[in-house]
Tab-separated table of C-alpha atoms in Angstrom:
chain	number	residue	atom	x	y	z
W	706	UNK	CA	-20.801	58.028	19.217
W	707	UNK	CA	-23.397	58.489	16.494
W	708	UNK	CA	-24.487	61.720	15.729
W	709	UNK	CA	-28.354	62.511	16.765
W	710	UNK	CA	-30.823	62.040	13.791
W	711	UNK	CA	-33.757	62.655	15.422
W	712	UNK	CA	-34.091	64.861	19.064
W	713	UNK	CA	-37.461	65.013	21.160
W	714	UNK	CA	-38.035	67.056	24.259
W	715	UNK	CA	-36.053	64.105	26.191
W	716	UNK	CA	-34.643	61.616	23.852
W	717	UNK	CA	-32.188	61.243	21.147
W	718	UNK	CA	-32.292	59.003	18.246
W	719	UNK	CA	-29.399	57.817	16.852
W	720	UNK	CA	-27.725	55.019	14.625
W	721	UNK	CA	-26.427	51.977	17.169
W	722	UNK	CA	-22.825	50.823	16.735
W	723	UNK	CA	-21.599	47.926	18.233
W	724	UNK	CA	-20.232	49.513	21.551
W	725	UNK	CA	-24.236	49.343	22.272
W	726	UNK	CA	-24.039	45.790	23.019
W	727	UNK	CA	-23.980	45.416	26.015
W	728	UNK	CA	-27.052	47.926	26.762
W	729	UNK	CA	-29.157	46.416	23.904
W	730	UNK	CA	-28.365	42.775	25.602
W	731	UNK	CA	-30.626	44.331	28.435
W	732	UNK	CA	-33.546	44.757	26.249
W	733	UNK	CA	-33.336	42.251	24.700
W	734	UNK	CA	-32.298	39.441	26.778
W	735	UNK	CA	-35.245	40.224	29.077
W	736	UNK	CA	-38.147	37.846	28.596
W	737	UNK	CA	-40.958	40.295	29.798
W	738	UNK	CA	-39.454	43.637	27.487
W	739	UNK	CA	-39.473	40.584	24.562
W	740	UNK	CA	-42.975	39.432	25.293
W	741	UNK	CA	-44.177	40.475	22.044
W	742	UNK	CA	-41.260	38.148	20.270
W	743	UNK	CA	-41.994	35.122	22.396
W	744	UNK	CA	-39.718	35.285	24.867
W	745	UNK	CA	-35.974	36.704	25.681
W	746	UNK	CA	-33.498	37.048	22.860
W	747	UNK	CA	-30.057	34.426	23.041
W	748	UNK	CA	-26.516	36.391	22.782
W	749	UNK	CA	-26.771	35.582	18.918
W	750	UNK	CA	-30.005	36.907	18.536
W	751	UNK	CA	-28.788	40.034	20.162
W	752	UNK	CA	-25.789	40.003	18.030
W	753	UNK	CA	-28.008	39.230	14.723
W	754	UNK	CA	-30.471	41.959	16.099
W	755	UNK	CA	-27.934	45.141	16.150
W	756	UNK	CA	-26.273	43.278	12.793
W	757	UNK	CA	-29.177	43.652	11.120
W	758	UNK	CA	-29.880	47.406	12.106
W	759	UNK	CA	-26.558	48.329	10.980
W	760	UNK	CA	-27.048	46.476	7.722
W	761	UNK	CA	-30.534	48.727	7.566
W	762	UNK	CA	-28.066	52.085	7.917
W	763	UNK	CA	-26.247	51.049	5.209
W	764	UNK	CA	-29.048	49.522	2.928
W	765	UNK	CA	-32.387	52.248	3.319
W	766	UNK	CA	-30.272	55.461	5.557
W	767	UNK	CA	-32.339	54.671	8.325
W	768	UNK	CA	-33.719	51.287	11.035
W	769	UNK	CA	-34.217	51.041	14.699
W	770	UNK	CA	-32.555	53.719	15.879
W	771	UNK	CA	-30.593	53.871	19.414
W	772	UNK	CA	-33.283	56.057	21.800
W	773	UNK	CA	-31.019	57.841	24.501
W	774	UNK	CA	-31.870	59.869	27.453
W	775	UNK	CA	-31.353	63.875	25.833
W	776	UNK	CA	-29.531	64.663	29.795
W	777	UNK	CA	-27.205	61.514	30.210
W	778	UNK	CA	-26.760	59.364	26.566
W	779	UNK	CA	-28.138	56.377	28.324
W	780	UNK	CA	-29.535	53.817	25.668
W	781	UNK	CA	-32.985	52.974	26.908
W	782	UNK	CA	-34.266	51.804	23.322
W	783	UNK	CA	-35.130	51.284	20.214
W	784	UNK	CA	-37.293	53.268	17.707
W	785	UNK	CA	-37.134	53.949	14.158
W	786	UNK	CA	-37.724	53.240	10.516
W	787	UNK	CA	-37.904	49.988	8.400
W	788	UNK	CA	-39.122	48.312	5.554
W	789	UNK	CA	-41.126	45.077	6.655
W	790	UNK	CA	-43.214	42.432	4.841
W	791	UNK	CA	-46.790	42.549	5.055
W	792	UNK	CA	-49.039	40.659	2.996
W	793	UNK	CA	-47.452	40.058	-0.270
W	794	UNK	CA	-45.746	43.416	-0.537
W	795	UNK	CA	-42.787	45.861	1.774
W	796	UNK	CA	-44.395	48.441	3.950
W	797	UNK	CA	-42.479	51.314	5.579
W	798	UNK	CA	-42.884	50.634	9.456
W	799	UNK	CA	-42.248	53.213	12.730
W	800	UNK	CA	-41.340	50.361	15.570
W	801	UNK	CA	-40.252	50.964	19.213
W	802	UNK	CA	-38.508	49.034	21.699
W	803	UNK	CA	-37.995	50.035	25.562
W	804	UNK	CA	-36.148	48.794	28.323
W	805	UNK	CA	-38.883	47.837	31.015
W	806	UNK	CA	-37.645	50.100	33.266
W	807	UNK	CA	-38.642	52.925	31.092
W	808	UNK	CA	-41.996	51.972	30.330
W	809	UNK	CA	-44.986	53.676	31.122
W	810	UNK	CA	-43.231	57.192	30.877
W	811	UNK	CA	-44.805	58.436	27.198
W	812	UNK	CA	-41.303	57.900	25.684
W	813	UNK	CA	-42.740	55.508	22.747
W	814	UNK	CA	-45.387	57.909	21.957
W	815	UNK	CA	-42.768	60.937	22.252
W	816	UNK	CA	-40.026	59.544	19.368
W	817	UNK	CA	-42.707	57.347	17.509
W	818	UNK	CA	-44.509	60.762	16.394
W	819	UNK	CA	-41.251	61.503	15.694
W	820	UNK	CA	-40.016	58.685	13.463
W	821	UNK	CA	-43.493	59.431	11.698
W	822	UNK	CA	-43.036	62.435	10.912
W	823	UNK	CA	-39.182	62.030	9.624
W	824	UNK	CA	-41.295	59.442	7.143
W	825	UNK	CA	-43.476	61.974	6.003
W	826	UNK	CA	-41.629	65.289	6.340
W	827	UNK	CA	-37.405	63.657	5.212
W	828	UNK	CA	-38.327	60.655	3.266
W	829	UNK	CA	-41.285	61.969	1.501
W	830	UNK	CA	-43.557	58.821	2.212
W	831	UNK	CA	-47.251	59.165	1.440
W	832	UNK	CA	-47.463	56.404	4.436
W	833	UNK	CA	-46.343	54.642	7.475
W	834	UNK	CA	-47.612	51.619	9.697
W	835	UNK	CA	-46.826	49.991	12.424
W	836	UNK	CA	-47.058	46.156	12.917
W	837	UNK	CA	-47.749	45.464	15.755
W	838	UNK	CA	-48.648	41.447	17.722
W	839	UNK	CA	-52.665	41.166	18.782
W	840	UNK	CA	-51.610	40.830	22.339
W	841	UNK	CA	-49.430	44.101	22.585
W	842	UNK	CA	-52.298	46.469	23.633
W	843	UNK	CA	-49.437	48.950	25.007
W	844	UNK	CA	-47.881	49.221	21.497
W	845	UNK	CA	-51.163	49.591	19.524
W	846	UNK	CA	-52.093	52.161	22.476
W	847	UNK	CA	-49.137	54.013	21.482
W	848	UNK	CA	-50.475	53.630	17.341
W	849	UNK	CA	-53.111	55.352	18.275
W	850	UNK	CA	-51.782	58.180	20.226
W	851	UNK	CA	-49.720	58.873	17.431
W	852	UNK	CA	-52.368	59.253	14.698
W	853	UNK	CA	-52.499	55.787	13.336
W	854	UNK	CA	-55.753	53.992	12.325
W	855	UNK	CA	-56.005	49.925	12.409
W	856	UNK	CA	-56.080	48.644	8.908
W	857	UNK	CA	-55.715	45.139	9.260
W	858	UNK	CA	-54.254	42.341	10.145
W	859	UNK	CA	-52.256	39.088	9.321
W	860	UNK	CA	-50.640	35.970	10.752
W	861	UNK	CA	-46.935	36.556	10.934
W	862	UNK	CA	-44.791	32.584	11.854
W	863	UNK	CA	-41.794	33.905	14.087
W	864	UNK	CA	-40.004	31.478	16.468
W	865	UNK	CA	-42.178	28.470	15.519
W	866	UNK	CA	-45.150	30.122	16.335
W	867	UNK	CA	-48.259	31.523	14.798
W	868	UNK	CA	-48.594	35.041	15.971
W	869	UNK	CA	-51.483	37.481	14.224
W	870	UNK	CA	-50.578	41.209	14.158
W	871	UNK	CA	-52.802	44.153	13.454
W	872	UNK	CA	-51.449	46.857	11.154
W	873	UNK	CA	-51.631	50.354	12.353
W	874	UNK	CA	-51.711	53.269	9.392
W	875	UNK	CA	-51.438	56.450	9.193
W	876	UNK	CA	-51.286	58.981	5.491
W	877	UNK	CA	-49.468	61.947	4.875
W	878	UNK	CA	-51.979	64.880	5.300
W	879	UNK	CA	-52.373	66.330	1.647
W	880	UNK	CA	-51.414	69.850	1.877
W	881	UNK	CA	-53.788	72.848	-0.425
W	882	UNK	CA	-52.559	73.639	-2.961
C-alpha cells in the first residue's frame, strides 16, 4: 500500500494503485455517486479513470488521491490535486469523490481543506479552484465551507452533453511581512 500523503482527523489520502480496482469500480460504477458525470462509469472508464490518476503521480507528484478510513484503510474516495482546463488556460483544481454510502458525514469538507492547504502550504500555489457542474449544490456547498468564493463559470461538453460548471476560488492569504 501507498504511503499516506495527506492525514485528517479520520481519513487518509493516499496515491491509488491498481489493487484499488475493485473499490473504485463501486464509486464509480454507481449511477447516483456519478450524477455529476452523467451517469455510471463502464469497466473501461473505471480502468481509464485510475490510469489516468496514476499517470497524474507520475506527471505533476500529485491527482485524486485514494481517501481511506484513518481506523480500517477502507477506500471510500477520491480527493486531491489536478491541473484542469478552464477557459483557455490550466487551473490547479481540489476535487472530491465519495462513495454514496459515505455521504453526508463532512468527509469532503474534512480532506478538501486539506488538499487546499497542501496547494498553498507544499506546492506553493498562490491559488486553487474547484470546478464544479451547476447542478452539484452538495459539492459547491462543500466550496464554500472550505473558503472558496464563486468566480465563474463555463460550459464544459463531457459525454455528448453540454454541462455548465461554476468555478469555485480561493487565494493564498498574503502573509506580513
Amino acid at each position: 500500500m501507498s504511503a499516506m500523503i495527506i492525514k485528517t482527523n479520520r481519513l487518509g489520502l493516499r496515491e491509488l494503485t491498481q489493487d484499488d480496482f475493485p473499490a473504485l469500480c463501486e464509486m464509480l460504477k454507481d449511477g447516483e455517486t456519478m450524477r455529476a458525470y452523467e451517469g455510471a462509469f463502464s469497466d473501461d472508464e473505471a480502468h481509464e479513470w485510475l490510469d489516468r490518476q496514476i499517470a497524474r503521480y507520475k506527471k505533476w507528484g500529485f491527482g485524486l488521491w485514494a481517501a481511506v478510513l484513518a481506523e480500517s484503510g477502507r477506500l471510500i474516495g477520491q480527493c486531491g490535486l489536478t491541473m484542469q482546463p478552464w477557459k483557455d488556460r490550466e487551473v490547479l483544481e481540489v476535487g472530491w469523490i465519495f462513495n454514496r454510502a459515505y455521504w453526508h458525514c463532512g468527509y469532503a469538507t474534512e480532506v478538501g481543506a486539506a488538499c487546499k492547504a497542501y496547494a498553498f502550504d507544499i506546492l506553493g500555489a498562490a491559488e486553487v479552484c474547484s470546478i464544479i457542474r451547476d447542478t452539484n449544490t452538495a459539492s459547491q456547498n462543500v466550496a464554500l465551507r472550505i473558503g472558496m468564493t464563486k468566480r465563474d463559470e463555463w460550459t464544459k461538453h463531457y459525454r455528448g452533453v453540454e454541462m455548465p460548471h461554476f468555478r469555485y476560488v480561493a487565494a493564498r492569504e498574503q502573509k506580513d511581512a
